[in-house]
Amino acid sequence: MMKNFLILILFFIFYQNTFALEISKAKDAKETLFHLLLKRQTYHYIPYEYTALTDKNESLYPSRKSSELKENGKVLIPFVFTYENLAKALKVEVSYFEIEIVNANTLLFENSPSQISASRFYLSPMARSEFEGNAYKMFYLDPLWKVSLGGGIRNINRYLYGNYLSQGAFKEYFFTYGPQFSIESEVTLPYDLYWNLTLDIFYTQGTRFQRQPHLIENKLTYAFNNAGTEGVFRGYEFDTSLSYQFHSNMRLFLGFNQIISRFSYLNFNELRVTSNTNNLGSPNISLSDEFKWEKPIRKENFDRLQGIYFGLMVTF
């Protein structure tokens, strides 16, 4: 029993010394590294406006359903820039992307007390941009397994335009930022392959800006609201990829990325007045004599993105 225990201790000491020597050699070769990862990301964007469509308003629609959202995909070229200090086992990473969808639509079914109707519903053009800046401490749990723990700041901007892009400026814009916690894992596989996993948990909050008044199709709307309305995103980002190192300074990536967030209005208190317009498109637009007042309700709903990507990373 004692003999086996001594053998186990000697093996552990030998393993730790060998592992430390390998890391030391890597540090001596180059103590700092820079990585630039460019992706060809195919995202499908499910915005807040779509997930909020099926919210029930019992006084108007006892039941409302929508079909799968169409025309909501976009190909992007996001980038990720990374700085690694191998001597101190530290890493800093920044990334950015922006997605815009213009013609997203769904088939909306509405069941009122008097009839059942179906119509094609088009969402207003919208965009969402994300910037991340994170700092990590790297831990080598095994010569073939590296785990990085850290966090930083995340900035999410959300734009909602008029029904026609020619109207110019946005009708609603949110600038939000906040903290996030991040964990990354990289496992070295045979044949120069690497398996990567990343999980970010975030919370962002920020100011709402609104254009007044705004024109939507044949309606002119003006909103009376409190100036303290804000937007809140809370959720997580999951990323997994398989990469192949075909050159000492280059890797190819195939991965899947998913950002699941819940968006909500904070301190929302708004009263809207709407009037139909005549002679739309002419220099002289007139209003009808009828004005409609309403107090909209904004509930929390999902705002999410997901898709696969191909990438190339260069190390220098």
PDB file of C-alpha atoms in Angstrom:
ATOM      1  CA  MET A   1       0.000   0.000   0.000  1.00  0.00           C
ATOM      2  CA  MET A   2       2.798   2.430   0.979  1.00  0.00           C
ATOM      3  CA  LYS A   3       4.765   1.462  -2.127  1.00  0.00           C
ATOM      4  CA  ASN A   4       1.824   2.251  -4.412  1.00  0.00           C
ATOM      5  CA  PHE A   5       1.320   5.551  -2.620  1.00  0.00           C
ATOM      6  CA  LEU A   6       4.974   6.561  -3.131  1.00  0.00           C
ATOM      7  CA  ILE A   7       4.774   5.614  -6.807  1.00  0.00           C
ATOM      8  CA  LEU A   8       1.670   7.772  -7.170  1.00  0.00           C
ATOM      9  CA  ILE A   9       3.422  10.763  -5.549  1.00  0.00           C
ATOM     10  CA  LEU A  10       6.497  10.359  -7.780  1.00  0.00           C
ATOM     11  CA  PHE A  11       4.286  10.148 -10.863  1.00  0.00           C
ATOM     12  CA  PHE A  12       2.411  13.311  -9.846  1.00  0.00           C
ATOM     13  CA  ILE A  13       5.699  15.216  -9.293  1.00  0.00           C
ATOM     14  CA  PHE A  14       7.037  14.046 -12.647  1.00  0.00           C
ATOM     15  CA  TYR A  15       3.778  15.032 -14.386  1.00  0.00           C
ATOM     16  CA  GLN A  16       3.774  18.535 -12.868  1.00  0.00           C
ATOM     17  CA  ASN A  17       7.452  19.130 -13.738  1.00  0.00           C
ATOM     18  CA  THR A  18       6.935  17.954 -17.304  1.00  0.00           C
ATOM     19  CA  PHE A  19       3.835  20.124 -17.694  1.00  0.00           C
ATOM     20  CA  ALA A  20       5.639  23.178 -16.257  1.00  0.00           C
ATOM     21  CA  LEU A  21       8.548  22.595 -18.620  1.00  0.00           C
ATOM     22  CA  GLU A  22       6.226  22.499 -21.640  1.00  0.00           C
ATOM     23  CA  ILE A  23       4.553  25.758 -20.621  1.00  0.00           C
ATOM     24  CA  SER A  24       7.948  27.328 -19.931  1.00  0.00           C
ATOM     25  CA  LYS A  25       9.176  26.374 -23.388  1.00  0.00           C
ATOM     26  CA  ALA A  26       6.097  27.925 -24.945  1.00  0.00           C
ATOM     27  CA  LYS A  27       6.672  31.136 -22.990  1.00  0.00           C
ATOM     28  CA  ASP A  28      10.333  31.285 -23.963  1.00  0.00           C
ATOM     29  CA  ALA A  29       9.411  30.887 -27.606  1.00  0.00           C
ATOM     30  CA  LYS A  30       7.073  33.883 -27.521  1.00  0.00           C
ATOM     31  CA  GLU A  31       5.611  35.580 -24.461  1.00  0.00           C
ATOM     32  CA  THR A  32       2.932  37.631 -26.226  1.00  0.00           C
ATOM     33  CA  LEU A  33       0.584  36.675 -29.055  1.00  0.00           C
ATOM     34  CA  PHE A  34      -1.972  38.565 -31.128  1.00  0.00           C
ATOM     35  CA  HIS A  35      -4.880  36.795 -32.845  1.00  0.00           C
ATOM     36  CA  LEU A  36      -7.306  38.158 -35.433  1.00  0.00           C
ATOM     37  CA  LEU A  37     -10.360  36.007 -36.153  1.00  0.00           C
ATOM     38  CA  LEU A  38     -12.629  36.897 -39.077  1.00  0.00           C
ATOM     39  CA  LYS A  39     -15.928  35.022 -39.425  1.00  0.00           C
ATOM     40  CA  ARG A  40     -18.450  34.513 -42.165  1.00  0.00           C
ATOM     41  CA  GLN A  41     -21.447  34.369 -39.828  1.00  0.00           C
ATOM     42  CA  THR A  42     -24.943  33.463 -40.982  1.00  0.00           C
ATOM     43  CA  TYR A  43     -27.356  34.869 -38.391  1.00  0.00           C
ATOM     44  CA  HIS A  44     -31.113  34.421 -38.079  1.00  0.00           C
ATOM     45  CA  TYR A  45     -32.509  37.298 -36.035  1.00  0.00           C
ATOM     46  CA  ILE A  46     -35.715  36.872 -34.013  1.00  0.00           C
ATOM     47  CA  PRO A  47     -36.414  40.423 -32.738  1.00  0.00           C
ATOM     48  CA  TYR A  48     -38.486  41.641 -29.824  1.00  0.00           C
ATOM     49  CA  GLU A  49     -41.219  42.946 -32.153  1.00  0.00           C
ATOM     50  CA  TYR A  50     -41.870  39.429 -33.478  1.00  0.00           C
ATOM     51  CA  THR A  51     -41.918  37.625 -30.115  1.00  0.00           C
ATOM     52  CA  ALA A  52     -44.255  40.333 -28.748  1.00  0.00           C
ATOM     53  CA  LEU A  53     -46.832  39.764 -31.520  1.00  0.00           C
ATOM     54  CA  THR A  54     -48.520  36.869 -29.746  1.00  0.00           C
ATOM     55  CA  ASP A  55     -48.969  38.691 -26.431  1.00  0.00           C
ATOM     56  CA  LYS A  56     -52.648  38.444 -25.540  1.00  0.00           C
ATOM     57  CA  ASN A  57     -54.811  41.492 -25.058  1.00  0.00           C
ATOM     58  CA  GLU A  58     -58.037  39.965 -23.777  1.00  0.00           C
ATOM     59  CA  SER A  59     -60.123  43.051 -24.521  1.00  0.00           C
ATOM     60  CA  LEU A  60     -59.203  42.989 -28.219  1.00  0.00           C
ATOM     61  CA  TYR A  61     -57.859  39.566 -29.221  1.00  0.00           C
ATOM     62  CA  PRO A  62     -58.590  36.502 -27.090  1.00  0.00           C
ATOM     63  CA  SER A  63     -56.166  34.588 -29.310  1.00  0.00           C
ATOM     64  CA  ARG A  64     -53.426  35.699 -31.683  1.00  0.00           C
ATOM     65  CA  LYS A  65     -50.817  33.510 -33.392  1.00  0.00           C
ATOM     66  CA  SER A  66     -48.055  34.069 -35.912  1.00  0.00           C
ATOM     67  CA  SER A  67     -46.232  31.810 -38.342  1.00  0.00           C
ATOM     68  CA  GLU A  68     -42.452  31.395 -38.579  1.00  0.00           C
ATOM     69  CA  LEU A  69     -40.615  34.640 -39.296  1.00  0.00           C
ATOM     70  CA  LYS A  70     -39.347  34.970 -42.884  1.00  0.00           C
ATOM     71  CA  GLU A  71     -36.629  37.136 -44.472  1.00  0.00           C
ATOM     72  CA  ASN A  72     -34.802  37.495 -41.161  1.00  0.00           C
ATOM     73  CA  GLY A  73     -31.423  36.026 -42.126  1.00  0.00           C
ATOM     74  CA  LYS A  74     -28.224  37.930 -42.810  1.00  0.00           C
ATOM     75  CA  VAL A  75     -24.593  37.080 -43.590  1.00  0.00           C
ATOM     76  CA  LEU A  76     -22.121  39.139 -41.527  1.00  0.00           C
ATOM     77  CA  ILE A  77     -18.346  39.447 -41.158  1.00  0.00           C
ATOM     78  CA  PRO A  78     -17.756  39.836 -37.394  1.00  0.00           C
ATOM     79  CA  PHE A  79     -14.215  40.130 -36.036  1.00  0.00           C
ATOM     80  CA  VAL A  80     -12.549  39.038 -32.791  1.00  0.00           C
ATOM     81  CA  PHE A  81      -9.170  40.524 -31.792  1.00  0.00           C
ATOM     82  CA  THR A  82      -7.215  38.856 -28.970  1.00  0.00           C
ATOM     83  CA  TYR A  83      -4.036  39.714 -27.076  1.00  0.00           C
ATOM     84  CA  GLU A  84      -2.381  36.982 -24.968  1.00  0.00           C
ATOM     85  CA  ASN A  85       0.399  37.403 -22.428  1.00  0.00           C
ATOM     86  CA  LEU A  86       1.664  33.855 -21.901  1.00  0.00           C
ATOM     87  CA  ALA A  87       4.153  34.851 -19.190  1.00  0.00           C
ATOM     88  CA  LYS A  88       1.355  36.218 -16.982  1.00  0.00           C
ATOM     89  CA  ALA A  89      -1.386  33.872 -18.288  1.00  0.00           C
ATOM     90  CA  LEU A  90      -3.566  36.877 -19.169  1.00  0.00           C
ATOM     91  CA  LYS A  91      -5.733  37.536 -22.202  1.00  0.00           C
ATOM     92  CA  VAL A  92      -7.715  40.525 -23.521  1.00  0.00           C
ATOM     93  CA  GLU A  93     -10.367  40.133 -26.222  1.00  0.00           C
ATOM     94  CA  VAL A  94     -12.592  42.551 -28.153  1.00  0.00           C
ATOM     95  CA  SER A  95     -15.272  41.817 -30.780  1.00  0.00           C
ATOM     96  CA  TYR A  96     -17.945  43.636 -32.775  1.00  0.00           C
ATOM     97  CA  PHE A  97     -20.771  42.994 -35.233  1.00  0.00           C
ATOM     98  CA  GLU A  98     -23.964  44.635 -36.507  1.00  0.00           C
ATOM     99  CA  ILE A  99     -27.006  43.015 -38.123  1.00  0.00           C
ATOM    100  CA  GLU A 100     -29.827  44.735 -40.013  1.00  0.00           C
ATOM    101  CA  ILE A 101     -33.039  43.174 -41.340  1.00  0.00           C
ATOM    102  CA  VAL A 102     -35.283  45.089 -43.717  1.00  0.00           C
ATOM    103  CA  ASN A 103     -38.101  42.880 -44.960  1.00  0.00           C
ATOM    104  CA  ALA A 104     -38.862  40.442 -42.109  1.00  0.00           C
ATOM    105  CA  ASN A 105     -42.469  39.239 -42.209  1.00  0.00           C
ATOM    106  CA  THR A 106     -44.875  36.675 -40.783  1.00  0.00           C
ATOM    107  CA  LEU A 107     -48.406  35.444 -41.323  1.00  0.00           C
ATOM    108  CA  LEU A 108     -50.508  36.799 -38.438  1.00  0.00           C
ATOM    109  CA  PHE A 109     -53.709  35.030 -37.369  1.00  0.00           C
ATOM    110  CA  GLU A 110     -56.140  37.038 -35.219  1.00  0.00           C
ATOM    111  CA  ASN A 111     -59.242  35.624 -33.589  1.00  0.00           C
ATOM    112  CA  SER A 112     -61.636  38.379 -32.503  1.00  0.00           C
ATOM    113  CA  PRO A 113     -65.140  37.825 -31.096  1.00  0.00           C
ATOM    114  CA  SER A 114     -66.657  38.485 -34.521  1.00  0.00           C
ATOM    115  CA  GLN A 115     -64.243  36.887 -36.995  1.00  0.00           C
ATOM    116  CA  ILE A 116     -61.001  35.059 -37.710  1.00  0.00           C
ATOM    117  CA  SER A 117     -58.550  36.829 -39.998  1.00  0.00           C
ATOM    118  CA  ALA A 118     -55.114  36.130 -41.476  1.00  0.00           C
ATOM    119  CA  SER A 119     -52.780  38.734 -42.953  1.00  0.00           C
ATOM    120  CA  ARG A 120     -49.142  39.142 -43.910  1.00  0.00           C
ATOM    121  CA  PHE A 121     -47.465  41.335 -41.287  1.00  0.00           C
ATOM    122  CA  TYR A 122     -44.190  43.156 -42.067  1.00  0.00           C
ATOM    123  CA  LEU A 123     -41.915  44.285 -39.258  1.00  0.00           C
ATOM    124  CA  SER A 124     -40.307  47.705 -39.454  1.00  0.00           C
ATOM    125  CA  PRO A 125     -36.646  47.639 -40.583  1.00  0.00           C
ATOM    126  CA  MET A 126     -34.375  47.258 -37.570  1.00  0.00           C
ATOM    127  CA  ALA A 127     -30.762  46.738 -36.542  1.00  0.00           C
ATOM    128  CA  ARG A 128     -28.813  45.454 -33.551  1.00  0.00           C
ATOM    129  CA  SER A 129     -25.098  45.943 -32.876  1.00  0.00           C
ATOM    130  CA  GLU A 130     -22.896  44.383 -30.190  1.00  0.00           C
ATOM    131  CA  PHE A 131     -19.450  45.267 -28.868  1.00  0.00           C
ATOM    132  CA  GLU A 132     -17.605  43.216 -26.231  1.00  0.00           C
ATOM    133  CA  GLY A 133     -14.416  43.820 -24.293  1.00  0.00           C
ATOM    134  CA  ASN A 134     -13.213  41.082 -21.918  1.00  0.00           C
ATOM    135  CA  ALA A 135     -10.139  40.302 -19.813  1.00  0.00           C
ATOM    136  CA  TYR A 136      -9.273  36.721 -18.806  1.00  0.00           C
ATOM    137  CA  LYS A 137      -6.989  34.764 -16.505  1.00  0.00           C
ATOM    138  CA  MET A 138      -5.852  31.530 -18.186  1.00  0.00           C
ATOM    139  CA  PHE A 139      -5.554  28.238 -16.290  1.00  0.00           C
ATOM    140  CA  TYR A 140      -3.863  25.133 -17.711  1.00  0.00           C
ATOM    141  CA  LEU A 141      -5.783  22.266 -16.124  1.00  0.00           C
ATOM    142  CA  ASP A 142      -3.938  19.847 -18.382  1.00  0.00           C
ATOM    143  CA  PRO A 143      -1.334  20.172 -21.172  1.00  0.00           C
ATOM    144  CA  LEU A 144      -4.236  19.641 -23.570  1.00  0.00           C
ATOM    145  CA  TRP A 145      -6.920  21.659 -21.759  1.00  0.00           C
ATOM    146  CA  LYS A 146      -6.926  25.417 -21.179  1.00  0.00           C
ATOM    147  CA  VAL A 147      -9.695  27.279 -19.304  1.00  0.00           C
ATOM    148  CA  SER A 148     -10.013  31.083 -19.215  1.00  0.00           C
ATOM    149  CA  LEU A 149     -12.124  32.908 -16.624  1.00  0.00           C
ATOM    150  CA  GLY A 150     -12.955  36.589 -16.811  1.00  0.00           C
ATOM    151  CA  GLY A 151     -15.432  39.237 -17.729  1.00  0.00           C
ATOM    152  CA  GLY A 152     -15.814  42.752 -18.988  1.00  0.00           C
ATOM    153  CA  ILE A 153     -18.291  45.105 -20.602  1.00  0.00           C
ATOM    154  CA  ARG A 154     -20.911  44.550 -23.277  1.00  0.00           C
ATOM    155  CA  ASN A 155     -22.578  47.246 -25.370  1.00  0.00           C
ATOM    156  CA  ILE A 156     -25.850  46.479 -27.195  1.00  0.00           C
ATOM    157  CA  ASN A 157     -27.442  49.072 -29.467  1.00  0.00           C
ATOM    158  CA  ARG A 158     -30.878  48.534 -30.969  1.00  0.00           C
ATOM    159  CA  TYR A 159     -32.418  50.593 -33.791  1.00  0.00           C
ATOM    160  CA  LEU A 160     -36.009  50.594 -35.065  1.00  0.00           C
ATOM    161  CA  TYR A 161     -36.641  52.522 -38.271  1.00  0.00           C
ATOM    162  CA  GLY A 162     -39.802  53.637 -40.045  1.00  0.00           C
ATOM    163  CA  ASN A 163     -41.586  51.293 -42.417  1.00  0.00           C
ATOM    164  CA  TYR A 164     -39.668  52.887 -45.249  1.00  0.00           C
ATOM    165  CA  LEU A 165     -35.907  53.356 -45.001  1.00  0.00           C
ATOM    166  CA  SER A 166     -36.237  56.510 -47.120  1.00  0.00           C
ATOM    167  CA  GLN A 167     -37.766  58.172 -44.043  1.00  0.00           C
ATOM    168  CA  GLY A 168     -34.208  58.489 -42.796  1.00  0.00           C
ATOM    169  CA  ALA A 169     -33.552  58.566 -39.072  1.00  0.00           C
ATOM    170  CA  PHE A 170     -34.654  55.895 -36.618  1.00  0.00           C
ATOM    171  CA  LYS A 171     -37.963  56.178 -34.803  1.00  0.00           C
ATOM    172  CA  GLU A 172     -36.600  54.397 -31.699  1.00  0.00           C
ATOM    173  CA  TYR A 173     -33.031  53.753 -30.564  1.00  0.00           C
ATOM    174  CA  PHE A 174     -31.562  52.104 -27.449  1.00  0.00           C
ATOM    175  CA  PHE A 175     -27.980  52.541 -26.269  1.00  0.00           C
ATOM    176  CA  THR A 176     -27.284  50.006 -23.505  1.00  0.00           C
ATOM    177  CA  TYR A 177     -24.165  48.746 -21.751  1.00  0.00           C
ATOM    178  CA  GLY A 178     -23.324  46.666 -18.716  1.00  0.00           C
ATOM    179  CA  PRO A 179     -21.167  43.928 -17.175  1.00  0.00           C
ATOM    180  CA  GLN A 180     -20.745  40.350 -18.268  1.00  0.00           C
ATOM    181  CA  PHE A 181     -19.073  37.189 -16.941  1.00  0.00           C
ATOM    182  CA  SER A 182     -17.256  34.950 -19.414  1.00  0.00           C
ATOM    183  CA  ILE A 183     -15.699  31.472 -19.418  1.00  0.00           C
ATOM    184  CA  GLU A 184     -13.758  29.904 -22.295  1.00  0.00           C
ATOM    185  CA  SER A 185     -12.481  26.361 -22.748  1.00  0.00           C
ATOM    186  CA  GLU A 186     -10.052  25.046 -25.365  1.00  0.00           C
ATOM    187  CA  VAL A 187      -9.235  21.350 -25.724  1.00  0.00           C
ATOM    188  CA  THR A 188      -6.376  20.187 -27.960  1.00  0.00           C
ATOM    189  CA  LEU A 189      -7.351  17.169 -30.047  1.00  0.00           C
ATOM    190  CA  PRO A 190      -5.255  14.884 -32.278  1.00  0.00           C
ATOM    191  CA  TYR A 191      -4.380  15.869 -35.854  1.00  0.00           C
ATOM    192  CA  ASP A 192      -3.999  19.597 -35.073  1.00  0.00           C
ATOM    193  CA  LEU A 193      -7.651  19.989 -34.134  1.00  0.00           C
ATOM    194  CA  TYR A 194      -9.038  22.188 -31.318  1.00  0.00           C
ATOM    195  CA  TRP A 195     -12.455  22.219 -29.671  1.00  0.00           C
ATOM    196  CA  ASN A 196     -13.567  25.580 -28.214  1.00  0.00           C
ATOM    197  CA  LEU A 197     -16.487  26.451 -25.921  1.00  0.00           C
ATOM    198  CA  THR A 198     -17.452  29.946 -24.727  1.00  0.00           C
ATOM    199  CA  LEU A 199     -20.251  31.113 -22.433  1.00  0.00           C
ATOM    200  CA  ASP A 200     -21.020  34.779 -21.659  1.00  0.00           C
ATOM    201  CA  ILE A 201     -23.685  35.894 -19.171  1.00  0.00           C
ATOM    202  CA  PHE A 202     -24.597  39.580 -19.484  1.00  0.00           C
ATOM    203  CA  TYR A 203     -26.850  42.389 -18.283  1.00  0.00           C
ATOM    204  CA  THR A 204     -27.055  45.726 -20.107  1.00  0.00           C
ATOM    205  CA  GLN A 205     -29.196  48.795 -19.484  1.00  0.00           C
ATOM    206  CA  GLY A 206     -29.377  52.157 -21.181  1.00  0.00           C
ATOM    207  CA  THR A 207     -31.211  55.143 -22.596  1.00  0.00           C
ATOM    208  CA  ARG A 208     -34.105  55.127 -25.037  1.00  0.00           C
ATOM    209  CA  PHE A 209     -34.178  57.787 -27.772  1.00  0.00           C
ATOM    210  CA  GLN A 210     -37.326  58.418 -29.819  1.00  0.00           C
ATOM    211  CA  ARG A 211     -38.056  60.429 -32.950  1.00  0.00           C
ATOM    212  CA  GLN A 212     -41.190  62.602 -32.742  1.00  0.00           C
ATOM    213  CA  PRO A 213     -43.508  62.489 -34.568  1.00  0.00           C
ATOM    214  CA  HIS A 214     -43.061  59.436 -36.784  1.00  0.00           C
ATOM    215  CA  LEU A 215     -44.903  58.357 -39.908  1.00  0.00           C
ATOM    216  CA  ILE A 216     -45.862  54.701 -40.343  1.00  0.00           C
ATOM    217  CA  GLU A 217     -47.539  53.904 -43.660  1.00  0.00           C
ATOM    218  CA  ASN A 218     -50.644  56.150 -43.674  1.00  0.00           C
ATOM    219  CA  LYS A 219     -50.593  57.066 -39.973  1.00  0.00           C
ATOM    220  CA  LEU A 220     -48.943  59.913 -38.114  1.00  0.00           C
ATOM    221  CA  THR A 221     -48.195  59.139 -34.461  1.00  0.00           C
ATOM    222  CA  TYR A 222     -47.067  61.362 -31.611  1.00  0.00           C
ATOM    223  CA  ALA A 223     -46.200  59.903 -28.221  1.00  0.00           C
ATOM    224  CA  PHE A 224     -46.349  61.655 -24.866  1.00  0.00           C
ATOM    225  CA  ASN A 225     -43.951  59.855 -22.529  1.00  0.00           C
ATOM    226  CA  ASN A 226     -41.682  60.235 -19.550  1.00  0.00           C
ATOM    227  CA  ALA A 227     -38.042  61.016 -20.300  1.00  0.00           C
ATOM    228  CA  GLY A 228     -36.703  58.259 -18.042  1.00  0.00           C
ATOM    229  CA  THR A 229     -37.643  55.270 -20.198  1.00  0.00           C
ATOM    230  CA  GLU A 230     -34.754  52.804 -20.628  1.00  0.00           C
ATOM    231  CA  GLY A 231     -34.111  49.465 -22.283  1.00  0.00           C
ATOM    232  CA  VAL A 232     -32.747  46.331 -20.600  1.00  0.00           C
ATOM    233  CA  PHE A 233     -31.091  43.254 -22.132  1.00  0.00           C
ATOM    234  CA  ARG A 234     -30.278  40.241 -20.006  1.00  0.00           C
ATOM    235  CA  GLY A 235     -29.205  36.847 -21.272  1.00  0.00           C
ATOM    236  CA  TYR A 236     -26.303  34.737 -22.427  1.00  0.00           C
ATOM    237  CA  GLU A 237     -24.159  33.985 -25.462  1.00  0.00           C
ATOM    238  CA  PHE A 238     -23.033  30.443 -26.291  1.00  0.00           C
ATOM    239  CA  ASP A 239     -20.352  29.649 -28.866  1.00  0.00           C
ATOM    240  CA  THR A 240     -18.814  26.313 -29.826  1.00  0.00           C
ATOM    241  CA  SER A 241     -16.388  25.610 -32.644  1.00  0.00           C
ATOM    242  CA  LEU A 242     -13.979  23.072 -34.095  1.00  0.00           C
ATOM    243  CA  SER A 243     -10.769  24.492 -35.552  1.00  0.00           C
ATOM    244  CA  TYR A 244      -7.931  23.038 -37.625  1.00  0.00           C
ATOM    245  CA  GLN A 245      -4.407  24.463 -37.486  1.00  0.00           C
ATOM    246  CA  PHE A 246      -3.128  24.064 -41.049  1.00  0.00           C
ATOM    247  CA  HIS A 247      -0.204  26.460 -40.508  1.00  0.00           C
ATOM    248  CA  SER A 248       1.829  27.461 -37.454  1.00  0.00           C
ATOM    249  CA  ASN A 249       0.097  30.871 -37.509  1.00  0.00           C
ATOM    250  CA  MET A 250      -3.285  30.051 -39.056  1.00  0.00           C
ATOM    251  CA  ARG A 251      -6.464  28.151 -38.143  1.00  0.00           C
ATOM    252  CA  LEU A 252      -9.744  27.395 -39.895  1.00  0.00           C
ATOM    253  CA  PHE A 253     -12.971  27.422 -37.818  1.00  0.00           C
ATOM    254  CA  LEU A 254     -16.404  25.855 -38.137  1.00  0.00           C
ATOM    255  CA  GLY A 255     -18.736  26.929 -35.354  1.00  0.00           C
ATOM    256  CA  PHE A 256     -22.171  27.719 -34.001  1.00  0.00           C
ATOM    257  CA  ASN A 257     -23.108  30.912 -32.159  1.00  0.00           C
ATOM    258  CA  GLN A 258     -26.288  31.706 -30.224  1.00  0.00           C
ATOM    259  CA  ILE A 259     -27.256  34.876 -28.331  1.00  0.00           C
ATOM    260  CA  ILE A 260     -30.376  34.474 -26.204  1.00  0.00           C
ATOM    261  CA  SER A 261     -31.537  37.689 -24.536  1.00  0.00           C
ATOM    262  CA  ARG A 262     -34.717  39.032 -23.024  1.00  0.00           C
ATOM    263  CA  PHE A 263     -35.484  42.671 -23.776  1.00  0.00           C
ATOM    264  CA  SER A 264     -37.746  44.881 -21.675  1.00  0.00           C
ATOM    265  CA  TYR A 265     -38.736  48.526 -21.309  1.00  0.00           C
ATOM    266  CA  LEU A 266     -37.916  50.075 -17.936  1.00  0.00           C
ATOM    267  CA  ASN A 267     -40.130  52.879 -16.540  1.00  0.00           C
ATOM    268  CA  PHE A 268     -42.302  52.826 -19.656  1.00  0.00           C
ATOM    269  CA  ASN A 269     -45.297  55.157 -19.426  1.00  0.00           C
ATOM    270  CA  GLU A 270     -46.567  56.428 -22.763  1.00  0.00           C
ATOM    271  CA  LEU A 271     -49.725  57.894 -24.267  1.00  0.00           C
ATOM    272  CA  ARG A 272     -50.064  57.973 -28.060  1.00  0.00           C
ATOM    273  CA  VAL A 273     -52.266  59.970 -30.386  1.00  0.00           C
ATOM    274  CA  THR A 274     -52.659  58.701 -33.956  1.00  0.00           C
ATOM    275  CA  SER A 275     -54.300  60.215 -37.017  1.00  0.00           C
ATOM    276  CA  ASN A 276     -54.727  58.908 -40.553  1.00  0.00           C
ATOM    277  CA  THR A 277     -52.980  60.893 -43.282  1.00  0.00           C
ATOM    278  CA  ASN A 278     -54.199  61.897 -46.740  1.00  0.00           C
ATOM    279  CA  ASN A 279     -52.180  62.528 -49.894  1.00  0.00           C
ATOM    280  CA  LEU A 280     -49.284  60.380 -48.660  1.00  0.00           C
ATOM    281  CA  GLY A 281     -46.237  60.944 -50.849  1.00  0.00           C
ATOM    282  CA  SER A 282     -47.209  64.459 -51.941  1.00  0.00           C
ATOM    283  CA  PRO A 283     -45.653  67.699 -50.595  1.00  0.00           C
ATOM    284  CA  ASN A 284     -48.942  68.555 -48.845  1.00  0.00           C
ATOM    285  CA  ILE A 285     -49.913  65.819 -46.389  1.00  0.00           C
ATOM    286  CA  SER A 286     -53.167  66.431 -44.541  1.00  0.00           C
ATOM    287  CA  LEU A 287     -54.595  64.780 -41.436  1.00  0.00           C
ATOM    288  CA  SER A 288     -58.035  63.310 -40.995  1.00  0.00           C
ATOM    289  CA  ASP A 289     -60.468  64.729 -38.465  1.00  0.00           C
ATOM    290  CA  GLU A 290     -60.374  61.576 -36.321  1.00  0.00           C
ATOM    291  CA  PHE A 291     -57.750  61.128 -33.613  1.00  0.00           C
ATOM    292  CA  LYS A 292     -57.172  57.889 -31.754  1.00  0.00           C
ATOM    293  CA  TRP A 293     -55.699  57.767 -28.238  1.00  0.00           C
ATOM    294  CA  GLU A 294     -54.062  54.655 -26.819  1.00  0.00           C
ATOM    295  CA  LYS A 295     -51.812  53.623 -23.952  1.00  0.00           C
ATOM    296  CA  PRO A 296     -49.514  50.807 -25.167  1.00  0.00           C
ATOM    297  CA  ILE A 297     -48.178  48.100 -22.879  1.00  0.00           C
ATOM    298  CA  ARG A 298     -44.636  46.767 -23.233  1.00  0.00           C
ATOM    299  CA  LYS A 299     -43.882  43.344 -21.767  1.00  0.00           C
ATOM    300  CA  GLU A 300     -40.581  41.498 -21.580  1.00  0.00           C
ATOM    301  CA  ASN A 301     -39.896  39.246 -24.590  1.00  0.00           C
ATOM    302  CA  PHE A 302     -37.053  37.476 -26.366  1.00  0.00           C
ATOM    303  CA  ASP A 303     -34.639  39.173 -28.750  1.00  0.00           C
ATOM    304  CA  ARG A 304     -32.281  36.487 -30.063  1.00  0.00           C
ATOM    305  CA  LEU A 305     -29.788  35.542 -32.767  1.00  0.00           C
ATOM    306  CA  GLN A 306     -28.290  32.238 -33.839  1.00  0.00           C
ATOM    307  CA  GLY A 307     -26.401  30.692 -36.735  1.00  0.00           C
ATOM    308  CA  ILE A 308     -23.309  28.881 -37.982  1.00  0.00           C
ATOM    309  CA  TYR A 309     -20.057  30.426 -39.134  1.00  0.00           C
ATOM    310  CA  PHE A 310     -16.792  29.725 -40.937  1.00  0.00           C
ATOM    311  CA  GLY A 311     -13.692  31.547 -39.731  1.00  0.00           C
ATOM    312  CA  LEU A 312     -10.004  32.158 -40.313  1.00  0.00           C
ATOM    313  CA  MET A 313      -7.681  33.123 -37.465  1.00  0.00           C
ATOM    314  CA  VAL A 314      -4.234  34.603 -38.012  1.00  0.00           C
ATOM    315  CA  THR A 315      -1.659  34.720 -35.191  1.00  0.00           C
ATOM    316  CA  PHE A 316       1.179  37.241 -35.235  1.00  0.00           C
TER     317      PHE A 316
END
